[in-house]
Coordinates of C-alpha atoms in Angstrom, one line a residue:
M171 CA 44.2 20.7 -80.3
V172 CA 44.4 24.5 -80.7
R173 CA 40.8 24.6 -81.7
A174 CA 39.8 22.4 -78.8
L175 CA 41.7 24.6 -76.4
G176 CA 39.9 27.7 -77.8
V177 CA 36.6 26.0 -77.2
E178 CA 37.6 25.2 -73.6
L179 CA 38.7 28.7 -73.0
R180 CA 35.3 30.0 -74.0
R181 CA 33.1 27.3 -72.4
S182 CA 34.9 26.0 -69.4
A183 CA 35.4 27.6 -66.0
A184 CA 38.9 28.9 -67.0
P185 CA 37.8 32.5 -67.3
L186 CA 36.0 32.3 -63.9
L187 CA 39.1 30.8 -62.3
G188 CA 41.1 33.7 -63.7
V189 CA 38.7 36.3 -62.4
V190 CA 38.6 34.7 -58.9
V191 CA 42.4 34.6 -58.7
L192 CA 42.7 38.2 -59.8
V193 CA 40.0 39.6 -57.5
I194 CA 41.3 37.7 -54.4
A195 CA 44.9 38.7 -55.1
L196 CA 44.0 42.4 -55.5
V197 CA 41.8 42.5 -52.4
V198 CA 44.4 40.7 -50.2
L199 CA 47.3 42.7 -51.5
R200 CA 45.4 45.9 -50.7
M201 CA 44.6 44.8 -47.2
G202 CA 47.3 42.2 -46.2
P203 CA 50.9 43.1 -46.8
P204 CA 52.5 46.3 -45.3
N205 CA 51.6 49.4 -47.2
S206 CA 54.7 51.2 -46.0
G207 CA 58.3 50.4 -45.4
S208 CA 60.8 48.8 -47.8
V209 CA 59.0 45.5 -47.7
T210 CA 55.9 46.7 -49.5
W211 CA 54.9 44.6 -52.4
T212 CA 55.8 47.2 -55.0
R213 CA 59.1 48.3 -53.5
Q214 CA 61.5 45.6 -54.7
W215 CA 61.4 42.8 -57.3
G216 CA 62.0 40.2 -54.7
M217 CA 59.2 41.6 -52.5
L218 CA 56.9 41.6 -55.5
A219 CA 57.5 37.9 -56.2
E220 CA 56.9 36.9 -52.6
W221 CA 53.9 39.1 -51.9
V222 CA 52.0 38.1 -55.0
R223 CA 52.2 34.6 -53.7
F224 CA 50.7 35.6 -50.3
P225 CA 47.1 35.7 -51.7
L226 CA 47.5 32.0 -52.7
M227 CA 46.8 31.1 -49.1
F228 CA 43.2 32.2 -49.9
S229 CA 42.9 31.6 -53.7
W230 CA 44.5 28.2 -53.8
P231 CA 41.7 26.4 -51.9
V232 CA 39.1 28.2 -54.0
V233 CA 40.8 27.2 -57.3
V234 CA 40.9 23.6 -56.1
G235 CA 37.1 23.7 -55.5
L236 CA 36.3 25.4 -58.8
G237 CA 38.6 23.0 -60.7
A238 CA 36.6 20.1 -59.1
L239 CA 33.4 21.8 -60.3
Q240 CA 34.8 21.8 -63.8
G241 CA 35.9 18.2 -63.5
L242 CA 32.3 17.2 -62.9
R243 CA 31.1 18.6 -66.2
D244 CA 31.0 15.4 -68.1
R245 CA 29.1 13.6 -65.3
R246 CA 26.6 16.5 -65.0
S247 CA 26.1 16.5 -68.8
G248 CA 25.6 12.8 -69.0
V249 CA 28.3 12.2 -71.6
E250 CA 30.9 10.5 -69.5
E251 CA 30.2 7.0 -70.8
L252 CA 30.0 8.3 -74.4
F253 CA 33.4 10.0 -74.3
A254 CA 34.9 6.9 -72.6
S255 CA 33.8 4.7 -75.5
T256 CA 35.5 6.8 -78.1
P257 CA 39.0 5.7 -79.4
R258 CA 40.5 9.1 -78.6
P259 CA 43.0 8.7 -75.7
R260 CA 42.0 10.2 -72.3
A261 CA 45.2 12.3 -72.3
H262 CA 44.1 14.1 -75.5
R263 CA 40.8 15.0 -74.0
A264 CA 42.3 16.1 -70.8
L265 CA 45.0 18.3 -72.3
A266 CA 42.5 20.8 -73.7
L267 CA 40.6 21.2 -70.5
L268 CA 43.7 21.4 -68.3
G269 CA 45.4 23.7 -70.7
A270 CA 42.5 26.1 -70.5
L271 CA 42.4 26.0 -66.7
G272 CA 46.1 26.6 -66.5
I273 CA 46.0 29.5 -68.9
G274 CA 43.2 31.1 -66.8
V275 CA 45.0 31.0 -63.5
V276 CA 48.4 31.8 -64.9
T277 CA 47.1 34.8 -66.8
A278 CA 45.4 36.2 -63.7
Q279 CA 48.6 35.8 -61.6
L280 CA 50.7 37.5 -64.3
V281 CA 48.2 40.4 -64.5
V282 CA 48.6 40.9 -60.7
T283 CA 52.4 40.8 -61.1
A284 CA 52.3 43.3 -63.9
I285 CA 50.2 45.7 -61.8
G286 CA 53.0 45.6 -59.2
A287 CA 55.9 45.5 -61.7
V288 CA 55.1 48.9 -63.2
R289 CA 55.5 50.5 -59.8
V290 CA 58.7 48.7 -58.7
D291 CA 61.8 51.0 -58.7
G292 CA 64.2 48.7 -56.8
Y293 CA 67.2 46.9 -58.1
W294 CA 66.9 43.9 -60.4
Q295 CA 67.5 40.4 -59.2
W296 CA 66.9 37.3 -61.3
S297 CA 65.9 35.1 -58.3
W298 CA 62.5 36.7 -58.1
L299 CA 61.5 35.1 -61.4
L300 CA 62.0 31.6 -59.9
V301 CA 59.9 32.5 -56.9
L302 CA 57.2 33.8 -59.2
L303 CA 57.3 30.6 -61.4
V304 CA 56.8 28.3 -58.4
G305 CA 53.7 30.3 -57.5
L306 CA 52.4 29.8 -61.1
V307 CA 53.0 26.1 -60.9
A308 CA 51.2 25.9 -57.6
L309 CA 48.1 27.6 -59.0
V310 CA 48.1 25.3 -62.1
A311 CA 48.4 22.3 -59.8
A312 CA 45.5 23.5 -57.7
A313 CA 43.2 23.8 -60.7
W314 CA 44.3 20.5 -62.2
L315 CA 44.1 18.7 -58.8
G316 CA 40.5 19.7 -58.3
A317 CA 39.5 18.5 -61.8
G318 CA 41.4 15.2 -61.3
L319 CA 39.9 14.4 -57.9
A320 CA 36.4 15.2 -59.2
R321 CA 36.8 12.6 -61.9
L322 CA 37.9 10.1 -59.2
V323 CA 35.0 11.0 -56.9
P324 CA 32.3 12.4 -59.1
S325 CA 30.0 13.6 -56.4
P326 CA 28.3 17.1 -56.0
L327 CA 29.9 17.2 -52.6
T328 CA 33.4 16.9 -54.0
P329 CA 34.0 20.6 -54.9
P330 CA 33.0 22.1 -51.5
V331 CA 34.7 19.3 -49.6
L332 CA 37.9 19.8 -51.5
A333 CA 37.8 23.6 -51.1
V334 CA 37.2 23.4 -47.4
G335 CA 39.8 20.7 -46.9
A336 CA 42.4 22.6 -48.8
L337 CA 41.6 25.7 -46.8
V338 CA 42.1 23.9 -43.5
L339 CA 45.4 22.4 -44.7
V340 CA 46.7 25.7 -45.9
A341 CA 45.6 27.6 -42.8
T342 CA 47.1 25.0 -40.5
A343 CA 50.4 25.0 -42.4
L344 CA 50.4 28.8 -42.1
R345 CA 49.6 28.9 -38.4
V346 CA 52.0 26.1 -37.4
G347 CA 54.8 27.0 -39.7
D348 CA 54.9 30.7 -39.2
L349 CA 58.5 31.8 -38.7
D350 CA 58.1 33.3 -35.3
D351 CA 59.7 32.5 -31.9
D352 CA 57.5 29.4 -31.5
A353 CA 58.1 28.0 -35.0
P354 CA 58.7 24.3 -35.2
S355 CA 61.7 22.6 -36.7
G356 CA 62.6 19.4 -38.4
L357 CA 59.9 17.4 -40.2
V358 CA 57.0 19.5 -39.0
L359 CA 58.5 22.7 -40.4
R360 CA 59.4 21.0 -43.7
L361 CA 55.8 19.8 -44.2
T362 CA 54.3 23.2 -43.4
L363 CA 56.6 24.8 -45.9
L364 CA 54.9 22.9 -48.7
R365 CA 52.1 25.5 -48.6
P366 CA 51.7 27.5 -51.8
S367 CA 53.0 30.8 -50.4
T368 CA 56.4 31.9 -49.0
P369 CA 57.0 33.0 -45.4
S370 CA 56.2 36.7 -45.2
P371 CA 59.3 38.8 -45.8
R372 CA 60.7 40.8 -42.9
D373 CA 63.3 42.8 -44.7
V374 CA 64.8 43.3 -48.2
F375 CA 68.2 41.9 -47.2
H376 CA 67.1 38.2 -47.1
E377 CA 65.5 36.1 -49.7
P378 CA 64.0 32.6 -49.8
A379 CA 66.7 29.9 -49.7
G380 CA 67.3 28.2 -53.0
S381 CA 66.6 24.8 -51.4
F382 CA 63.2 26.0 -50.2
T383 CA 62.2 27.4 -53.6
L384 CA 63.5 24.3 -55.4
A385 CA 61.7 21.9 -53.0
Q386 CA 58.4 23.8 -53.5
G387 CA 58.8 23.8 -57.2
L388 CA 59.4 20.0 -57.3
F389 CA 56.5 19.3 -55.1
Y390 CA 53.9 21.3 -57.1
A391 CA 55.3 20.0 -60.4
G392 CA 54.7 16.5 -59.1
L393 CA 51.3 17.4 -57.8
A394 CA 50.4 18.9 -61.2
L395 CA 51.5 15.7 -63.0
T396 CA 49.5 13.6 -60.6
A397 CA 46.4 15.7 -61.3
F398 CA 46.9 15.2 -65.0
L399 CA 47.3 11.5 -64.6
L400 CA 44.1 11.4 -62.6
L401 CA 42.3 12.5 -65.7
A402 CA 44.4 10.6 -68.3
A403 CA 45.3 7.3 -66.7
R404 CA 43.1 4.2 -66.6
K405 CA 44.0 3.3 -63.0
W406 CA 43.9 6.1 -60.5
W407 CA 46.5 4.6 -58.2
Q408 CA 49.1 5.0 -61.0
A409 CA 48.6 8.7 -60.8
L410 CA 49.9 8.9 -57.2
L411 CA 53.5 8.0 -58.2
P412 CA 54.6 11.5 -59.3
V413 CA 53.4 13.3 -56.2
V414 CA 54.8 10.6 -53.9
L415 CA 58.2 10.8 -55.6
A416 CA 58.1 14.6 -55.6
A417 CA 57.3 14.7 -51.9
A418 CA 60.0 12.2 -51.1
V419 CA 62.6 14.5 -52.7
A420 CA 61.1 17.8 -51.7
V421 CA 60.6 17.3 -48.0
P422 CA 64.3 16.4 -47.2
L423 CA 65.4 19.4 -49.4
M424 CA 63.3 21.8 -47.3
P425 CA 65.1 23.8 -44.6
G426 CA 64.9 22.1 -41.2
T427 CA 65.1 25.3 -39.1
P428 CA 63.3 28.7 -39.3
E429 CA 66.7 30.4 -39.7
E430 CA 67.5 28.4 -42.9
V431 CA 64.3 29.4 -44.7
R432 CA 65.5 32.9 -45.6
V433 CA 69.1 33.5 -46.4
A434 CA 71.1 36.7 -46.5
S435 CA 71.5 38.2 -50.0
A436 CA 75.1 39.3 -50.6
V437 CA 74.0 41.4 -53.6
A438 CA 71.3 43.2 -51.6
M439 CA 73.8 44.0 -48.8
S440 CA 76.6 45.2 -51.0
E441 CA 77.2 48.9 -51.0
V442 CA 76.6 51.7 -53.5
C443 CA 78.5 54.9 -52.6
T444 CA 78.7 58.5 -53.7
D445 CA 81.6 59.5 -56.1
S446 CA 82.2 62.9 -54.6
G447 CA 82.0 64.8 -51.3
P448 CA 81.8 63.1 -47.9
R449 CA 81.2 59.4 -48.4
V450 CA 77.6 58.2 -48.3
C451 CA 76.9 54.5 -48.9
L452 CA 73.6 52.7 -49.1
T453 CA 73.0 49.0 -49.7
R454 CA 72.3 47.8 -53.2
A455 CA 68.7 47.1 -52.2
H456 CA 68.2 50.8 -51.6
G457 CA 70.8 52.1 -54.0
H458 CA 68.2 53.8 -56.2
E459 CA 67.5 56.1 -53.2
L460 CA 71.2 57.4 -53.0
A461 CA 70.5 60.6 -55.0
E462 CA 67.8 61.6 -52.5
V463 CA 69.8 60.6 -49.4
A464 CA 73.3 61.9 -50.3
G465 CA 72.6 65.6 -50.0
P466 CA 70.9 65.5 -46.5
A467 CA 73.5 62.9 -45.3
Q468 CA 76.4 65.1 -46.3
E469 CA 74.8 68.1 -44.6
A470 CA 74.4 65.9 -41.5
L471 CA 78.2 65.2 -41.6
R472 CA 78.9 68.9 -41.9
Q473 CA 76.9 69.7 -38.8
L474 CA 78.5 66.8 -36.8
A475 CA 81.9 68.2 -37.7
K476 CA 81.7 70.3 -34.5
L477 CA 82.3 67.2 -32.4
P478 CA 85.9 66.5 -31.2
D479 CA 86.0 63.1 -33.1
P480 CA 83.2 63.5 -35.7
P481 CA 82.0 60.7 -38.0
R482 CA 83.5 60.8 -41.5
S483 CA 80.9 58.9 -43.5
V484 CA 77.3 57.8 -43.6
R485 CA 76.6 54.1 -44.2
E486 CA 73.4 52.0 -44.2
K487 CA 73.2 49.2 -41.7
P488 CA 71.4 46.2 -43.4
G489 CA 69.1 44.4 -41.1
P490 CA 65.5 44.1 -39.9
V491 CA 64.0 47.3 -38.5
W492 CA 61.2 45.5 -36.6
S493 CA 63.3 44.5 -33.6
A494 CA 63.5 45.4 -29.9
S495 CA 67.2 46.4 -29.9
R496 CA 70.4 46.4 -31.8
E497 CA 74.0 45.5 -31.3
A498 CA 76.8 48.0 -30.4
E499 CA 78.0 50.1 -33.2
P500 CA 81.2 52.3 -33.6
T501 CA 80.5 56.0 -33.5
D502 CA 83.0 57.0 -36.2
V503 CA 80.3 56.3 -38.8
V504 CA 76.7 57.6 -39.0
W505 CA 74.8 54.3 -39.3
I506 CA 71.4 54.6 -40.8
N507 CA 68.4 52.3 -41.5
L508 CA 66.1 53.9 -44.0
D509 CA 63.1 52.4 -42.4
E510 CA 64.1 53.7 -39.0
L511 CA 64.5 57.2 -40.5
N512 CA 60.9 56.9 -41.7
Y513 CA 62.1 57.4 -45.2
F514 CA 59.8 54.6 -46.4
L515 CA 57.3 54.6 -43.5
I516 CA 55.2 57.7 -44.4
N517 CA 53.2 58.6 -47.5
E518 CA 55.7 61.4 -48.3
P519 CA 59.2 60.3 -47.5
A520 CA 61.4 62.5 -45.4
R521 CA 63.6 64.7 -47.5
G522 CA 66.0 67.5 -47.2
E523 CA 66.2 69.2 -43.8
E524 CA 63.9 66.6 -42.2
L525 CA 66.1 63.7 -43.3
T526 CA 69.2 65.6 -42.0
K527 CA 67.5 66.2 -38.7
R528 CA 66.9 62.5 -38.2
M529 CA 70.5 61.6 -39.0
V530 CA 71.8 64.3 -36.6
A531 CA 69.5 63.1 -33.8
G532 CA 71.5 61.4 -31.0
A533 CA 74.6 63.3 -32.3
G534 CA 74.8 60.9 -35.2
T535 CA 73.9 57.7 -33.5
R536 CA 71.1 55.2 -34.1
P537 CA 68.3 54.4 -31.7
C538 CA 68.8 51.4 -29.5
H539 CA 65.2 50.6 -28.9
G540 CA 64.3 49.8 -32.5
M541 CA 60.8 50.2 -33.7
V542 CA 59.4 47.4 -31.5
S543 CA 60.5 48.4 -27.9
P544 CA 59.7 46.2 -24.9
E545 CA 60.3 49.2 -22.6
D546 CA 59.4 52.9 -22.5
P547 CA 61.7 54.7 -25.0
T548 CA 60.9 58.2 -23.8
R549 CA 64.3 58.8 -22.1
E550 CA 66.2 57.7 -25.1
I551 CA 64.1 59.8 -27.5
A552 CA 64.6 62.8 -25.2
A553 CA 68.3 62.3 -25.0
R554 CA 68.5 61.9 -28.8
T555 CA 66.5 65.1 -29.2
V556 CA 68.7 67.2 -26.9
A557 CA 71.9 65.8 -28.5
G558 CA 70.7 66.5 -32.0
S559 CA 69.5 69.9 -31.0
W560 CA 73.0 70.7 -29.5
V561 CA 74.6 69.7 -32.8
A562 CA 72.1 71.8 -34.8
G563 CA 72.6 74.8 -32.5
R564 CA 68.9 75.2 -31.6
L565 CA 66.2 73.1 -30.0
V566 CA 64.6 70.9 -32.7
P567 CA 61.8 68.5 -31.7
L568 CA 62.4 65.0 -33.0
L569 CA 58.8 63.9 -32.6
S570 CA 55.7 65.5 -34.1
P571 CA 53.1 66.7 -31.5
Q572 CA 50.8 63.9 -32.5
S573 CA 53.3 61.2 -31.6
W574 CA 52.4 58.8 -28.7
Y575 CA 55.4 59.8 -26.6
A576 CA 55.4 63.5 -27.5
K577 CA 54.2 64.9 -24.2
D578 CA 56.3 62.7 -22.1
V579 CA 59.4 63.4 -24.2
D580 CA 58.8 67.2 -24.1
A581 CA 58.6 67.1 -20.3
L582 CA 62.1 65.6 -20.3
V583 CA 63.6 67.6 -23.2
G584 CA 63.0 71.1 -21.7
P585 CA 64.9 70.7 -18.4
A586 CA 67.7 68.7 -20.0
W587 CA 68.2 71.2 -22.8
E588 CA 68.3 74.2 -20.4
A589 CA 70.7 72.4 -18.1
L590 CA 73.1 71.4 -20.9
R591 CA 73.1 74.9 -22.4
A592 CA 73.9 76.4 -19.0
L593 CA 77.2 74.4 -18.8
P594 CA 80.6 75.7 -20.0
E595 CA 81.2 74.8 -23.7
Q596 CA 83.9 72.1 -22.9
E597 CA 81.5 70.4 -20.5
Q598 CA 78.7 70.5 -23.1
V599 CA 81.0 68.7 -25.5
A600 CA 82.0 66.1 -22.9
R601 CA 78.3 65.4 -22.0
V602 CA 77.4 65.0 -25.7
Q603 CA 80.4 62.7 -26.2
A604 CA 79.4 60.6 -23.1
M605 CA 75.9 60.3 -24.6
R606 CA 77.3 59.2 -27.9
A607 CA 79.3 56.5 -26.2
V608 CA 76.3 55.2 -24.3
Q609 CA 74.1 55.3 -27.4
G610 CA 76.7 53.6 -29.6
A611 CA 77.2 50.8 -27.1
C612 CA 73.5 50.5 -26.3
S613 CA 74.5 50.1 -22.7
G614 CA 73.3 52.6 -20.0
D615 CA 70.9 55.5 -20.0
P616 CA 71.8 58.2 -22.6
L617 CA 69.8 60.9 -20.8
T618 CA 71.7 60.3 -17.6
A619 CA 75.0 60.5 -19.5
L620 CA 73.8 63.8 -21.1
T621 CA 72.6 65.4 -17.9
S622 CA 75.3 64.2 -15.5
G623 CA 78.2 63.0 -17.7
A624 CA 78.1 59.6 -16.1
L625 CA 78.4 56.6 -18.4

């Protein structure tokens, strides 16, 4: 068997399948997932496992087609009847071919994973291995399914028809089952989640639900067994039993609503804090950044100490950054989101004084508009710039001159800054406190509170 497997590895389409999977994955990962932020494919182990499965939306149909092309080999060579007349069981002949195809695609996927793994510096979580394993099973099932269906329908049209059909099914599942505001629920969602990829991750604080990963694994294991039986069994209809049973179990296990597909990770959201000095806490997901953040955060607390009721600690607020707004937050803590601070969103992360400036902005409060704002955020940015400058003791622009809103913000910042500085000191403090109250509650106009003291 080992010798036969070696021959298949040299003479079958297994190396070609591996190259195709590798090339598609590297191209898609280069162009598809975010290349900045904490959800980049090389930032965390969980993100790595999910993003390396994203290219399967493209490679899975191609692998099905190439597997079918390999399945036609005996028919093209004219030896199908000869092999069928030998006493050697079909299963023995099929194992060598399917083993070679499986090794080809699995090796390619592991190479892609290894390329990302050497760059990951996030915390370790065992669940990513299960997500990765399901992707490997899905690829193996694709290669085997193509070979099995080609034996069932040995036509030159089988490979292209299977590839196009698989592409249509996968694309439809992706479009219909995307976890957006219009995502379906119930049976339609469960069926679309059978696609070979996971839903695109939105943040590092949630992970695929265990029921989702288990259901996908069961379905593709059943599909792989069906593909094997299509090559090994005497009667093709007997091969359908594994995939039918797998689907009957997997579909009910799938989450029925978009909110259930990804669940909060208690480990990722747990805190890692400094041992000395003013307390600075980051989530476990970003705990490896604590050494870089602690110094600038403690400096921000020192500057904010001039406030009558200053914040005493800096804590990370776990949650998605790509949102239109946030909920109210108490102002006795400097809440941060590392993505909002652009710590992960630029090629060279903000450090030192730049990071301190972003924490002091808004007199130690977070933006309300988020990074996806349905309204013009210029007044809020202007208010945050003036309040942060008041804390720092000098006018410090929050935006770079190249930013979209820079000119509009500057037009508001200048007059507001001069008006605030012209007031008596006690009134300045009251205005900044009023602005902090509005910004903390995300209710009202912070620039109005800063310029008139009205909440």
